[in-house]
C-alpha positions as protocol buffer text, in pm:
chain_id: "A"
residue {
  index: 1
  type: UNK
  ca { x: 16958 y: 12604 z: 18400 }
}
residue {
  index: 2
  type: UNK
  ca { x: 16619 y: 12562 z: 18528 }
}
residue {
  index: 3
  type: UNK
  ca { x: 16490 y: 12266 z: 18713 }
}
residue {
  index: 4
  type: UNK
  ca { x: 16293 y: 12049 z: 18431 }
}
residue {
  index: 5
  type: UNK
  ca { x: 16184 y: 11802 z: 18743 }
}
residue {
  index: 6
  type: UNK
  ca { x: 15823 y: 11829 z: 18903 }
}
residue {
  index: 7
  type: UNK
  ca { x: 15798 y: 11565 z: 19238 }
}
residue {
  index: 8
  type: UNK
  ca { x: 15393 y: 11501 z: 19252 }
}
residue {
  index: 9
  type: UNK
  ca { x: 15066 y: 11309 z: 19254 }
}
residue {
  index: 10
  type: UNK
  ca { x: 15060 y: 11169 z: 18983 }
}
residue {
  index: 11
  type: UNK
  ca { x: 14685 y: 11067 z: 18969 }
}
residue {
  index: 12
  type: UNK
  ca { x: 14438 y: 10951 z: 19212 }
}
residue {
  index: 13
  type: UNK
  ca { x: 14179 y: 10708 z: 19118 }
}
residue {
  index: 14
  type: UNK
  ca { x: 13860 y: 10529 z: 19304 }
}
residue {
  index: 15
  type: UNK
  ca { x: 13758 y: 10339 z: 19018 }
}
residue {
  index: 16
  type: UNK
  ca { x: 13397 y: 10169 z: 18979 }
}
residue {
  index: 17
  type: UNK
  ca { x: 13411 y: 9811 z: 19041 }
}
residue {
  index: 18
  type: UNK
  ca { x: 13472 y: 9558 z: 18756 }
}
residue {
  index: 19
  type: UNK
  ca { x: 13590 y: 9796 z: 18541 }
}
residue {
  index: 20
  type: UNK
  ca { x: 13953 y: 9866 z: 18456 }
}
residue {
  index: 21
  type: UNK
  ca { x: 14020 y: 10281 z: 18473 }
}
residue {
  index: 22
  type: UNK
  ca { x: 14307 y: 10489 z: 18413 }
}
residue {
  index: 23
  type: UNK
  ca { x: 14523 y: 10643 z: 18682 }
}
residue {
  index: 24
  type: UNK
  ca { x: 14747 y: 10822 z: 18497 }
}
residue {
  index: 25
  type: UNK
  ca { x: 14906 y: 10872 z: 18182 }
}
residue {
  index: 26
  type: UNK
  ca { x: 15199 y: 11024 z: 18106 }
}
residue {
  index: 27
  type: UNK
  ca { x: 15177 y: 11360 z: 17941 }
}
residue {
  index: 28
  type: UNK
  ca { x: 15344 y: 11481 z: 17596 }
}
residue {
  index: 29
  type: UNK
  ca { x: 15694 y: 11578 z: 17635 }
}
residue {
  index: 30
  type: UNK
  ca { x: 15764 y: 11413 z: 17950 }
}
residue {
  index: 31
  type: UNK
  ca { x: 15881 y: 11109 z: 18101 }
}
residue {
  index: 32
  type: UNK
  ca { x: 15794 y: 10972 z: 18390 }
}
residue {
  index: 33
  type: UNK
  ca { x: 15966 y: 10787 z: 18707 }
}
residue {
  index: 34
  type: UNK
  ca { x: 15639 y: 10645 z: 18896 }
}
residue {
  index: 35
  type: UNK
  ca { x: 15815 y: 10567 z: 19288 }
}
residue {
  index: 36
  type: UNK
  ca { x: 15499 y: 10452 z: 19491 }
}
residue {
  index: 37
  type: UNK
  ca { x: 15176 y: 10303 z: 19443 }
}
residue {
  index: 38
  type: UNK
  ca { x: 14912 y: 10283 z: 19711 }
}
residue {
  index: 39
  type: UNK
  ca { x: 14562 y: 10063 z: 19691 }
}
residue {
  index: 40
  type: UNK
  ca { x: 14370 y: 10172 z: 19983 }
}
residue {
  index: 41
  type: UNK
  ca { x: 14077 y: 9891 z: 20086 }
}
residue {
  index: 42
  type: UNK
  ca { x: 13827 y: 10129 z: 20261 }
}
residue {
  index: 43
  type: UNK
  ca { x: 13562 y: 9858 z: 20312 }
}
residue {
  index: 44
  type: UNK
  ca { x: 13516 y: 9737 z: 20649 }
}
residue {
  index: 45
  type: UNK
  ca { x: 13377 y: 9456 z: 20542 }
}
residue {
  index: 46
  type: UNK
  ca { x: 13491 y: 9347 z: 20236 }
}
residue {
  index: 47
  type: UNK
  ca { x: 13837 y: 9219 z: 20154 }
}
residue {
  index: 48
  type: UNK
  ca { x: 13909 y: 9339 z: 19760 }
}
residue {
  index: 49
  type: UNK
  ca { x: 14080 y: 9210 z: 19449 }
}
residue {
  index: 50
  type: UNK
  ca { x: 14292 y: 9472 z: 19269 }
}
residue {
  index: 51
  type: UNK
  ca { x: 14431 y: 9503 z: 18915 }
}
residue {
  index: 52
  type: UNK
  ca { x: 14721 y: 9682 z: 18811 }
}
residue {
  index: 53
  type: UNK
  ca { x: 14885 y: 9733 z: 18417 }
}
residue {
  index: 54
  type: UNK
  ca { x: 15103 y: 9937 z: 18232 }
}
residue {
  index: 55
  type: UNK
  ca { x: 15043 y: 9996 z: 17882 }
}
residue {
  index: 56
  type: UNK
  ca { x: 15271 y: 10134 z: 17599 }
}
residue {
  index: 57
  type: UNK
  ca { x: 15133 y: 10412 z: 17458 }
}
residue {
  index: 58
  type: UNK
  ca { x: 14899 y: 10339 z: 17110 }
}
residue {
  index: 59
  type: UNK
  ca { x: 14880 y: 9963 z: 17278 }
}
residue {
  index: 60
  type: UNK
  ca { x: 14541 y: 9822 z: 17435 }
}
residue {
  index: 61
  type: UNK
  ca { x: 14550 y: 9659 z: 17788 }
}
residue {
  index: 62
  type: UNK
  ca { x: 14690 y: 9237 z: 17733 }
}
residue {
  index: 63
  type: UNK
  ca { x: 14777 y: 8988 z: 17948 }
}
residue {
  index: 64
  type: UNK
  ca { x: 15103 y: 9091 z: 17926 }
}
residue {
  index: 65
  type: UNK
  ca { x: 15053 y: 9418 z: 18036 }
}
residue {
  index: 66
  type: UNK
  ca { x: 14958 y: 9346 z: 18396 }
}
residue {
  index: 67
  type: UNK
  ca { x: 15201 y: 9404 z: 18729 }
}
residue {
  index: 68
  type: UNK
  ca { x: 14920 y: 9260 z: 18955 }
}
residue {
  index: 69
  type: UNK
  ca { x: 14603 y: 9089 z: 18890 }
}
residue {
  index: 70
  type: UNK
  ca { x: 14362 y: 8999 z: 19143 }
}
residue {
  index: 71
  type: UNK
  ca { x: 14583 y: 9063 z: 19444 }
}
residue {
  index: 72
  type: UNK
  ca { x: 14401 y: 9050 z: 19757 }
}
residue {
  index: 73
  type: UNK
  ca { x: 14366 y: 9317 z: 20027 }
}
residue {
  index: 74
  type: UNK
  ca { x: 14217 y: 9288 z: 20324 }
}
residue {
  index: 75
  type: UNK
  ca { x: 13915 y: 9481 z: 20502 }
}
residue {
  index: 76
  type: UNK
  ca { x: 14066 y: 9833 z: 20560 }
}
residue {
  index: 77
  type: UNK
  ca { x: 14402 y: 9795 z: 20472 }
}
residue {
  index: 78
  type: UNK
  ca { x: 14630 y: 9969 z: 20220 }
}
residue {
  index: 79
  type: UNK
  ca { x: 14952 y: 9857 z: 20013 }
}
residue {
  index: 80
  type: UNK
  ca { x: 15198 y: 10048 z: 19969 }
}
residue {
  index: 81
  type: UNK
  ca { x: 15398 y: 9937 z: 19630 }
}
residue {
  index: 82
  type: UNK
  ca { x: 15790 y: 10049 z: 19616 }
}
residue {
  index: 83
  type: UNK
  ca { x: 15828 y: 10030 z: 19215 }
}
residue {
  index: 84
  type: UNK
  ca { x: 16021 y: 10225 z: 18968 }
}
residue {
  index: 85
  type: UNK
  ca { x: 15792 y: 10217 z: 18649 }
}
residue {
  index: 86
  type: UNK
  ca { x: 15951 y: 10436 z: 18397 }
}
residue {
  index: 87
  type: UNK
  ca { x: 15719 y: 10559 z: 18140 }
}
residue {
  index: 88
  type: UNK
  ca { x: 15737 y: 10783 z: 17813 }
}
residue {
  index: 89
  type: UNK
  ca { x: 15496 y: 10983 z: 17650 }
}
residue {
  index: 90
  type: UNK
  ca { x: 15154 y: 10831 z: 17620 }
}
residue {
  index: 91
  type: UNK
  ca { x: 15222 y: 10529 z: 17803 }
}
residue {
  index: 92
  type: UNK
  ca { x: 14968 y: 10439 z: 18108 }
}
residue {
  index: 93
  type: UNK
  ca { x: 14856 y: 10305 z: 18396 }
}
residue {
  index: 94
  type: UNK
  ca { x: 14560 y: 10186 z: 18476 }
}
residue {
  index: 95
  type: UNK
  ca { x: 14384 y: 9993 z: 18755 }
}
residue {
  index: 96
  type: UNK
  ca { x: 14099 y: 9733 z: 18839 }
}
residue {
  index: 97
  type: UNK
  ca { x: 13905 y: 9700 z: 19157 }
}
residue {
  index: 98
  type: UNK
  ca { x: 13643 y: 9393 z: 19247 }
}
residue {
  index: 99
  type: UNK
  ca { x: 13472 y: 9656 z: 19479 }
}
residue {
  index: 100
  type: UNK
  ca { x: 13385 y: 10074 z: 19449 }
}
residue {
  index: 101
  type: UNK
  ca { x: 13608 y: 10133 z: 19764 }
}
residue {
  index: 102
  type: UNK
  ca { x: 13941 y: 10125 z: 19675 }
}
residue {
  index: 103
  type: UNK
  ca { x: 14132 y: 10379 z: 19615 }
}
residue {
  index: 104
  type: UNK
  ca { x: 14459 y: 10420 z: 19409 }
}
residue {
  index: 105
  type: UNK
  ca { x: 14708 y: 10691 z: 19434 }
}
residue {
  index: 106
  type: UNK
  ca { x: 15041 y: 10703 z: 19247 }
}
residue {
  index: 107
  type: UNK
  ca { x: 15333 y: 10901 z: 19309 }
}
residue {
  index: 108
  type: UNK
  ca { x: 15643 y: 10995 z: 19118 }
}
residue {
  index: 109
  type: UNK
  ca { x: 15862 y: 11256 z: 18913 }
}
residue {
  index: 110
  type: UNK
  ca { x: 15775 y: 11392 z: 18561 }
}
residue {
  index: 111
  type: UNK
  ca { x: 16069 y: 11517 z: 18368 }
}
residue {
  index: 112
  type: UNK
  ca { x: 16066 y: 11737 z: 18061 }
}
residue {
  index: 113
  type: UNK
  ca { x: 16227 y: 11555 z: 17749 }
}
């Protein structure tokens, strides 16, 4: 039988700041075991705010939706985020940052359902 598992980036973001962006959503016919999140603060200057929610597929971003919101991170620091969000077909992440240098990466497995 082959191997329906694919370890990988699952998406890379450096959104533009105020506005909440998507990092990555999972595909049709997969689900999805998301395993680390990193927010990178590349300012050396700045300390950030960052945003983070997961959204059921079909569903718009609420207040429930939201893991973090407004977490701080200091002037070139990252964050590295041990988390387990499981997510089907459609459903999303997506990110906020209060300045245009952070940087989000998530990583995880995608497995054919």
């Amino acid at each position: 039988m082959p191997n329906t598992k694919a370890y990988k980036i699952l998406g890379q973001a450096l959104p533009a700041a105020g506005a909440l962006s998507s990092l990555y959503e999972a595909p049709v016919g997969k689900q999805v075991v998301c395993s680390t999140l990193v927010v990178c603060n590349q300012n050396n200057g700045q300390p950030a705010a960052f945003r983070i929610a997961v959204i059921p597929a079909g569903q718009s971003v609420s207040r429930a939706s939201y893991l973090f919101y407004d977490e701080l991170i200091d002037i070139n620091k990252s964050r590295l985020i041990t988390i387990g969000i499981t997510l089907q077909p459609g459903d999303a992440i997506k990110v906020f940052a209060s300045i245009p240098d952070l940087s989000f990466n998530v990583f995880g497995s995608e497995f054919a359902v």
